[in-house]
Tab-separated table of C-alpha atoms and ligand atoms in Angstrom:
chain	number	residue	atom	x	y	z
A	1	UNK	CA	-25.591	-153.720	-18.099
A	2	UNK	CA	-27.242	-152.579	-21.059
A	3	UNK	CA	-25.701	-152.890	-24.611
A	4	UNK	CA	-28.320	-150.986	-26.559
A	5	UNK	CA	-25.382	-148.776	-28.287
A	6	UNK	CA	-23.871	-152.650	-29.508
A	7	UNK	CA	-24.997	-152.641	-33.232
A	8	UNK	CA	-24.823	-155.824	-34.567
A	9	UNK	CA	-24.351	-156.899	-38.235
A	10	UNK	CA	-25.857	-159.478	-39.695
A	11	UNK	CA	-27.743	-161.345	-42.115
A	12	UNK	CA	-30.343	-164.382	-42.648
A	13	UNK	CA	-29.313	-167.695	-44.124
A	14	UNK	CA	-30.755	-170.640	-45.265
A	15	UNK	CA	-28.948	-173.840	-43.366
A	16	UNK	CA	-29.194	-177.503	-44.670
A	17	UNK	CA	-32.475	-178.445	-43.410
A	18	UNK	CA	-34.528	-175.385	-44.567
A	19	UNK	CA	-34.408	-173.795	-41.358
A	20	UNK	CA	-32.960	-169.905	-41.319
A	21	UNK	CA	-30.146	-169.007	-39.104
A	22	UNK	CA	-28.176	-165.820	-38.874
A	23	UNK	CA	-24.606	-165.328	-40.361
A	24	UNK	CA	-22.913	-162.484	-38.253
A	25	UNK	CA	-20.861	-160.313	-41.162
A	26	UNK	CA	-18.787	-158.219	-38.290
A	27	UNK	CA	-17.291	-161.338	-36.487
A	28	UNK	CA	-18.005	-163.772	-39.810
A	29	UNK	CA	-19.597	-166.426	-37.614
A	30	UNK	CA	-23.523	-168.758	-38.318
A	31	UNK	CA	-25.709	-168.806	-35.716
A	32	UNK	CA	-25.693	-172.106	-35.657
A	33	UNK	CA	-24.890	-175.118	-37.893
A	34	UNK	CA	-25.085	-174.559	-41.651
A	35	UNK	CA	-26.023	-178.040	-42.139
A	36	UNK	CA	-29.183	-177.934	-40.773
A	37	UNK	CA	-30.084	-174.966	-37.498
A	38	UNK	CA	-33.334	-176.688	-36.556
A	39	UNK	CA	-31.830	-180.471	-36.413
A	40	UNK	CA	-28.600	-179.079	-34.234
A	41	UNK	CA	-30.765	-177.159	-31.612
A	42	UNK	CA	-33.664	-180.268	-31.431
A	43	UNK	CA	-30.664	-182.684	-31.158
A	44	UNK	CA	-28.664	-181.026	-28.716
A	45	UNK	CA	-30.789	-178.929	-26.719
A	46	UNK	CA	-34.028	-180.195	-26.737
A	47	UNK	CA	-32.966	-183.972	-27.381
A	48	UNK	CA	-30.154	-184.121	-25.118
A	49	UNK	CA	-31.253	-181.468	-22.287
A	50	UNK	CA	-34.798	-180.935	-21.861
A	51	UNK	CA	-36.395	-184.539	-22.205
A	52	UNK	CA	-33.441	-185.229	-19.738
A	53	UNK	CA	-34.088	-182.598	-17.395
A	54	UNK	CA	-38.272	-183.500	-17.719
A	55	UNK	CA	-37.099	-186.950	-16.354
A	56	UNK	CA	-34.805	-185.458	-13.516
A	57	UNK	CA	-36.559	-182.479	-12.592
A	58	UNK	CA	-40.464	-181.497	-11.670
A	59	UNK	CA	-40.557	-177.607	-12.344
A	60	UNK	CA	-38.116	-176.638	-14.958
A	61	UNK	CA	-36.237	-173.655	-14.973
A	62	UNK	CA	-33.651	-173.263	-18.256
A	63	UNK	CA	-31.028	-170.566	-18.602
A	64	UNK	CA	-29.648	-170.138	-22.077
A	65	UNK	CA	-26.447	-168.553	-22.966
A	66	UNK	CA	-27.343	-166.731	-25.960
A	67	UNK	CA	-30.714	-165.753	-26.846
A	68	UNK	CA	-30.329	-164.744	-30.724
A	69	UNK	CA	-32.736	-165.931	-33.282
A	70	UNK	CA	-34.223	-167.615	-30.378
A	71	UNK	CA	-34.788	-170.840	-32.004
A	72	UNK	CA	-33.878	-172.602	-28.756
A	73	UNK	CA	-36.697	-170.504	-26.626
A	74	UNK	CA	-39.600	-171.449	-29.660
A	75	UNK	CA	-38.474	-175.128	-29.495
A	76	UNK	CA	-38.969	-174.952	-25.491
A	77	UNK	CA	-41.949	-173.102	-25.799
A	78	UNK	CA	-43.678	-175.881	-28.053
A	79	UNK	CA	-42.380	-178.585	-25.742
A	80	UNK	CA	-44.190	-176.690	-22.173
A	81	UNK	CA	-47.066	-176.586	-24.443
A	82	UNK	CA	-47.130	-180.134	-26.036
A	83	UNK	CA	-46.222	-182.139	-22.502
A	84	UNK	CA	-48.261	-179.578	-20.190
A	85	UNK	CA	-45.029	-179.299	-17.798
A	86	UNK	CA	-44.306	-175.415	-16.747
A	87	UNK	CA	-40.722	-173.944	-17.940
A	88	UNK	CA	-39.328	-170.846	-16.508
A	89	UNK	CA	-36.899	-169.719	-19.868
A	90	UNK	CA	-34.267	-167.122	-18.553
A	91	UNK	CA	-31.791	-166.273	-21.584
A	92	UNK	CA	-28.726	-163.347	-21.528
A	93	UNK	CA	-27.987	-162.128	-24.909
A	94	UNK	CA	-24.807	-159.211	-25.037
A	95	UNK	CA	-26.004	-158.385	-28.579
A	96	UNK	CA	-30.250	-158.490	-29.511
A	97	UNK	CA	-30.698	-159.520	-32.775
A	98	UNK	CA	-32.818	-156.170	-34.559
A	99	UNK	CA	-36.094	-157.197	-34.133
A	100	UNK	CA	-37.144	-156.431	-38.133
A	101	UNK	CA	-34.732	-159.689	-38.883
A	102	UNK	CA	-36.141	-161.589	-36.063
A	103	UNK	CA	-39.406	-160.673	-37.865
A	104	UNK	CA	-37.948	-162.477	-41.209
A	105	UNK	CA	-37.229	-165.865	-39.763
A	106	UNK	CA	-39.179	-168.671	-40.869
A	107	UNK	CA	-39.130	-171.173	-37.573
A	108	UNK	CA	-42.781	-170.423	-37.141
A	109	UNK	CA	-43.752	-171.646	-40.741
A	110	UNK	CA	-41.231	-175.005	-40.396
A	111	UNK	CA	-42.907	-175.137	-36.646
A	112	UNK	CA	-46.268	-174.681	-37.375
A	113	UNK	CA	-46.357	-172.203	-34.399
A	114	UNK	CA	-47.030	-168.824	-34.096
A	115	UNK	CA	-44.795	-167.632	-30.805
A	116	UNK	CA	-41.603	-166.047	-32.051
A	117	UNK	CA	-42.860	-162.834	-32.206
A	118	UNK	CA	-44.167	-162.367	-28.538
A	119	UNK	CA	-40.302	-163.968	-28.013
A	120	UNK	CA	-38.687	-161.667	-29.946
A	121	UNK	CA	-40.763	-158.452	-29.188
A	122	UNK	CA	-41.294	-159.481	-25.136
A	123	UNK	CA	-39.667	-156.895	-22.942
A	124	UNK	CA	-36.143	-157.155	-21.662
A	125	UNK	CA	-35.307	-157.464	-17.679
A	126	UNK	CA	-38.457	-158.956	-16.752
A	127	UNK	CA	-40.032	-162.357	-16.686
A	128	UNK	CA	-43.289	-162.550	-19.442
A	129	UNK	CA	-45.328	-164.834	-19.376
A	130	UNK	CA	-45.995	-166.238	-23.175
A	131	UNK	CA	-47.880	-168.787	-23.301
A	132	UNK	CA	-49.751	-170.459	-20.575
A	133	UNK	CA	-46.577	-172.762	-19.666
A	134	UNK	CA	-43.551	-170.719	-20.647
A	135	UNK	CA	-42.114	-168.053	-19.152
A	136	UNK	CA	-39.495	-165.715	-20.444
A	137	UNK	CA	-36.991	-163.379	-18.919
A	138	UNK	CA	-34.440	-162.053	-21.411
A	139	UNK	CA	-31.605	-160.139	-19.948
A	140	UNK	CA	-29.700	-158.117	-21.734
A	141	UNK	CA	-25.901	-158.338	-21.151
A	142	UNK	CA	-23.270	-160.748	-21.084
A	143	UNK	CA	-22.993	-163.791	-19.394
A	144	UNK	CA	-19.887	-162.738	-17.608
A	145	UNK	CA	-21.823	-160.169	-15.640
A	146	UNK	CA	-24.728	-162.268	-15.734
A	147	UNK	CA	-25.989	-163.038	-11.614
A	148	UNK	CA	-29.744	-164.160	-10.286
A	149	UNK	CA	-31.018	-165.604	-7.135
A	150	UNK	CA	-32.641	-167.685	-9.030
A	151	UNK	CA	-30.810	-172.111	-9.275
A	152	UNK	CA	-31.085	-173.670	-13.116
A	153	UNK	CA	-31.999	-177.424	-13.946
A	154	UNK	CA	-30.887	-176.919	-17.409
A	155	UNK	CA	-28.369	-174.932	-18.940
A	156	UNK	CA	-28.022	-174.228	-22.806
A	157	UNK	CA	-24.677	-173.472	-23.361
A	158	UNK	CA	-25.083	-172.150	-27.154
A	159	UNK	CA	-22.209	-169.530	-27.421
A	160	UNK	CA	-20.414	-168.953	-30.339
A	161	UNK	CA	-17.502	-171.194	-30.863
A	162	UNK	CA	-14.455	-171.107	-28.711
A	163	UNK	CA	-12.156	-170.286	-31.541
A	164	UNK	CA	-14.043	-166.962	-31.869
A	165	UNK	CA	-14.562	-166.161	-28.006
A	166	UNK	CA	-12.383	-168.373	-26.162
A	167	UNK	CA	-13.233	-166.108	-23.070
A	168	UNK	CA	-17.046	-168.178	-22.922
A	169	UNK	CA	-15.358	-171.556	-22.385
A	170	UNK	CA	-13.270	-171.813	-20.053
A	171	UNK	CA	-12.855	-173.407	-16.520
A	172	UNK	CA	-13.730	-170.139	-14.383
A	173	UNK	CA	-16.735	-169.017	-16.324
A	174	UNK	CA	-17.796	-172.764	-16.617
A	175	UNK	CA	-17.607	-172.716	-12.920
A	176	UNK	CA	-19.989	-169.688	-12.834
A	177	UNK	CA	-22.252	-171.646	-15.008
A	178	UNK	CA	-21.559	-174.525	-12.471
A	179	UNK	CA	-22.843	-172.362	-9.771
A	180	UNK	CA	-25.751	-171.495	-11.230
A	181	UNK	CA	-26.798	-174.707	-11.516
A	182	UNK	CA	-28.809	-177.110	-9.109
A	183	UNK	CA	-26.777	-180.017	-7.898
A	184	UNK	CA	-27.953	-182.810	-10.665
A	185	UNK	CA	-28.411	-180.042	-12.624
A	186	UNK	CA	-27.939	-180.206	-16.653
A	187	UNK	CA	-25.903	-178.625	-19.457
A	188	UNK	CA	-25.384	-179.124	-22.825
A	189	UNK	CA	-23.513	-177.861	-25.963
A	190	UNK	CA	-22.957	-178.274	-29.807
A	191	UNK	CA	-19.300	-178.035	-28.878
A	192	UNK	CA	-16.874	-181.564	-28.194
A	193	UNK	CA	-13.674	-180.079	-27.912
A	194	UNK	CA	-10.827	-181.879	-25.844
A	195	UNK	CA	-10.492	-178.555	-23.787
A	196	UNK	CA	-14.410	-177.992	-23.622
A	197	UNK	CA	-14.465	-181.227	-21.853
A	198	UNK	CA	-11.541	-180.725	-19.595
A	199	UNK	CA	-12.550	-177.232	-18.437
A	200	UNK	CA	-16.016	-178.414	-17.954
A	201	UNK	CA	-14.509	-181.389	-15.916
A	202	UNK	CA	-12.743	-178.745	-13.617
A	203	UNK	CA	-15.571	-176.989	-12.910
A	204	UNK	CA	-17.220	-179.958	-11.907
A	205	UNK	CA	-19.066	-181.804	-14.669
A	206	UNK	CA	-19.486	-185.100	-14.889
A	207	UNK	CA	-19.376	-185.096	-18.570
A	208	UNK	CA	-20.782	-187.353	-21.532
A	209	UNK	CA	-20.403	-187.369	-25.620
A	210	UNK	CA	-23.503	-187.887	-27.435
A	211	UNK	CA	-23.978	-188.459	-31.083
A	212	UNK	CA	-24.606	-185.062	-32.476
A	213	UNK	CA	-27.144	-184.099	-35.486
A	214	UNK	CA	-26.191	-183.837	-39.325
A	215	UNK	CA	-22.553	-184.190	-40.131
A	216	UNK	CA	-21.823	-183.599	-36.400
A	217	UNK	CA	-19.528	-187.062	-34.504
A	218	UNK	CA	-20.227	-185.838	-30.859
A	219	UNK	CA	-21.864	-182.803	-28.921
A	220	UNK	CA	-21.429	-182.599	-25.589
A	221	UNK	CA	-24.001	-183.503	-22.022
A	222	UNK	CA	-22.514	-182.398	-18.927
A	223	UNK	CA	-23.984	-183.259	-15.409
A	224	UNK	CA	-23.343	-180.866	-12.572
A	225	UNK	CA	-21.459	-183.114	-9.309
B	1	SAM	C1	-24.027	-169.284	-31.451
B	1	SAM	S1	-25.095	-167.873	-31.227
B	1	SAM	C2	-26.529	-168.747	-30.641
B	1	SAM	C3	-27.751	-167.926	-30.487
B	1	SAM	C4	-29.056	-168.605	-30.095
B	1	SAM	N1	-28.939	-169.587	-29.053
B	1	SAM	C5	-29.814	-169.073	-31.280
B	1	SAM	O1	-30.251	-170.241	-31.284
B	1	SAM	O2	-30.024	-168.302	-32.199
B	1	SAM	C6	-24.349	-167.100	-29.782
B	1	SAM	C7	-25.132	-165.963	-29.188
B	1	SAM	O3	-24.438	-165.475	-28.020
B	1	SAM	C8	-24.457	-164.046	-28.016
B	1	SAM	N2	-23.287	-163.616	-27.221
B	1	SAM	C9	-22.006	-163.483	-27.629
B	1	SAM	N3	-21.206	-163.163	-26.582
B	1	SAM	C10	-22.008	-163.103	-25.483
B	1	SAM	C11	-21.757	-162.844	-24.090
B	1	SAM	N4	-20.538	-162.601	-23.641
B	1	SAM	N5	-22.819	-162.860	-23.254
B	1	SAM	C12	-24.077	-163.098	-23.716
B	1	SAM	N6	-24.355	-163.355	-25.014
B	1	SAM	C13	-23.340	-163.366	-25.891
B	1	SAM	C14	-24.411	-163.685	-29.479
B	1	SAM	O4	-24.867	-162.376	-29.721
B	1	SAM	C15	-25.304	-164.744	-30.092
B	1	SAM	O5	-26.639	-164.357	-30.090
């Protein structure tokens, strides 16, 4: 399921807090939010779904939906490293970001770290190991086609928003998701929406609303049954 022939087209911004994200010109939609990319994927990600998962879960194995600047993988990364716990990272991305603008964004500098670049420029298909406790496998694709032996703790589900790809939220890929989850097991998302909640309900969620980061009421923690 390659998509090497998929060209995106895109460009770097600067959000609210500093931190870069990427505005895609072809489908006009940010990467994430423009008031601040680093405070919306600490909030709801790393906030909200990993420090939950570290209290639920011994060996940690995440799945994100949607690799792309890979802000969410760094932030992981920095949290294996900081708290010592392992993290297997497995991420599907439909559309790789050219690695020459992955080379221009500045979460290392705002981090302090130095790891985007072995993210970025790791092979795809195949788990790497990056640092001593992370471990990435990015497969290219999309999510619909997306299968592994392999059960989740966490899910991040970071796809753009349903207005633009209503396809990515709905009950029957939600149950997917559902299914690729360990009972108990995690997700979370930036996105509150009445129908978000419902489909994620009949997939079987148990779902909560969280305060979300900058200029954001609620984003979204659901708990596989
Ligand atoms: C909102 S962006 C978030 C990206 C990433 N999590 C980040 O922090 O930069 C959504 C991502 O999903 C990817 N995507 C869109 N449709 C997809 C699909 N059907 N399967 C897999 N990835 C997809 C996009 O290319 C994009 O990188």
């Amino acid at each position: 399921m390659s998509n090497s022939e998929n060209k995106t087209e895109s460009r770097i911004i600067v959000t609210a807090d500093g931190s870069h994200s990427v505005y895609n010109t072809q489908m006009g939609l940010h990467y994430h939010s423009i008031f601040g990319a680093l405070q919306e994927s600490q909030r709801v990600f790393i906030e909200l779904g990993l420090w939950a998962a570290f209290e639920r879960f011994d060996a940690i194995r995440v799945f994100e939906m949607g690799f792309g600047t890979g802000l969410n993988a760094l932030l992981t990364l920095l949290e294996a490293e900081k708290t010592g716990r392992a993290i297997a990272y497995t991420a599907v991305e439909a559309y790789p970001l050219p690695l020459d603008e992955a080379r221009e964004l500045n979460f290392d500098e705002i981090l302090h770290s130095h790891s985007l670049p072995a993210l970025h420029e790791a092979p795809w298909n195949g788990p790497v190991a990056i640092t001593p406790h992370f471990q990435l496998t990015k497969q290219e694709g999309y999510l619909q086609q997306f299968s592994s032996e392999d059960r989740f703790n966490l899910v991040y589900y970071d796809a753009f928003a349903p207005e633009a790809q209503p396809e990515l939220w709905t009950a029957e890929l939600f149950e997917k998701v559902a299914g690729m989850l360990v009972p108990g097991g995690i997700l979370t998302t930036y996105c509150s929406k009445g129908y978000v909640q419902r489909n994620l309900k009949a997939a079987g969620f148990t779902v909560e609303k969280h305060p979300g980061p900058a200029r954001k009421r609620e984003v979204l923690r659901a708990i596989r049954n």
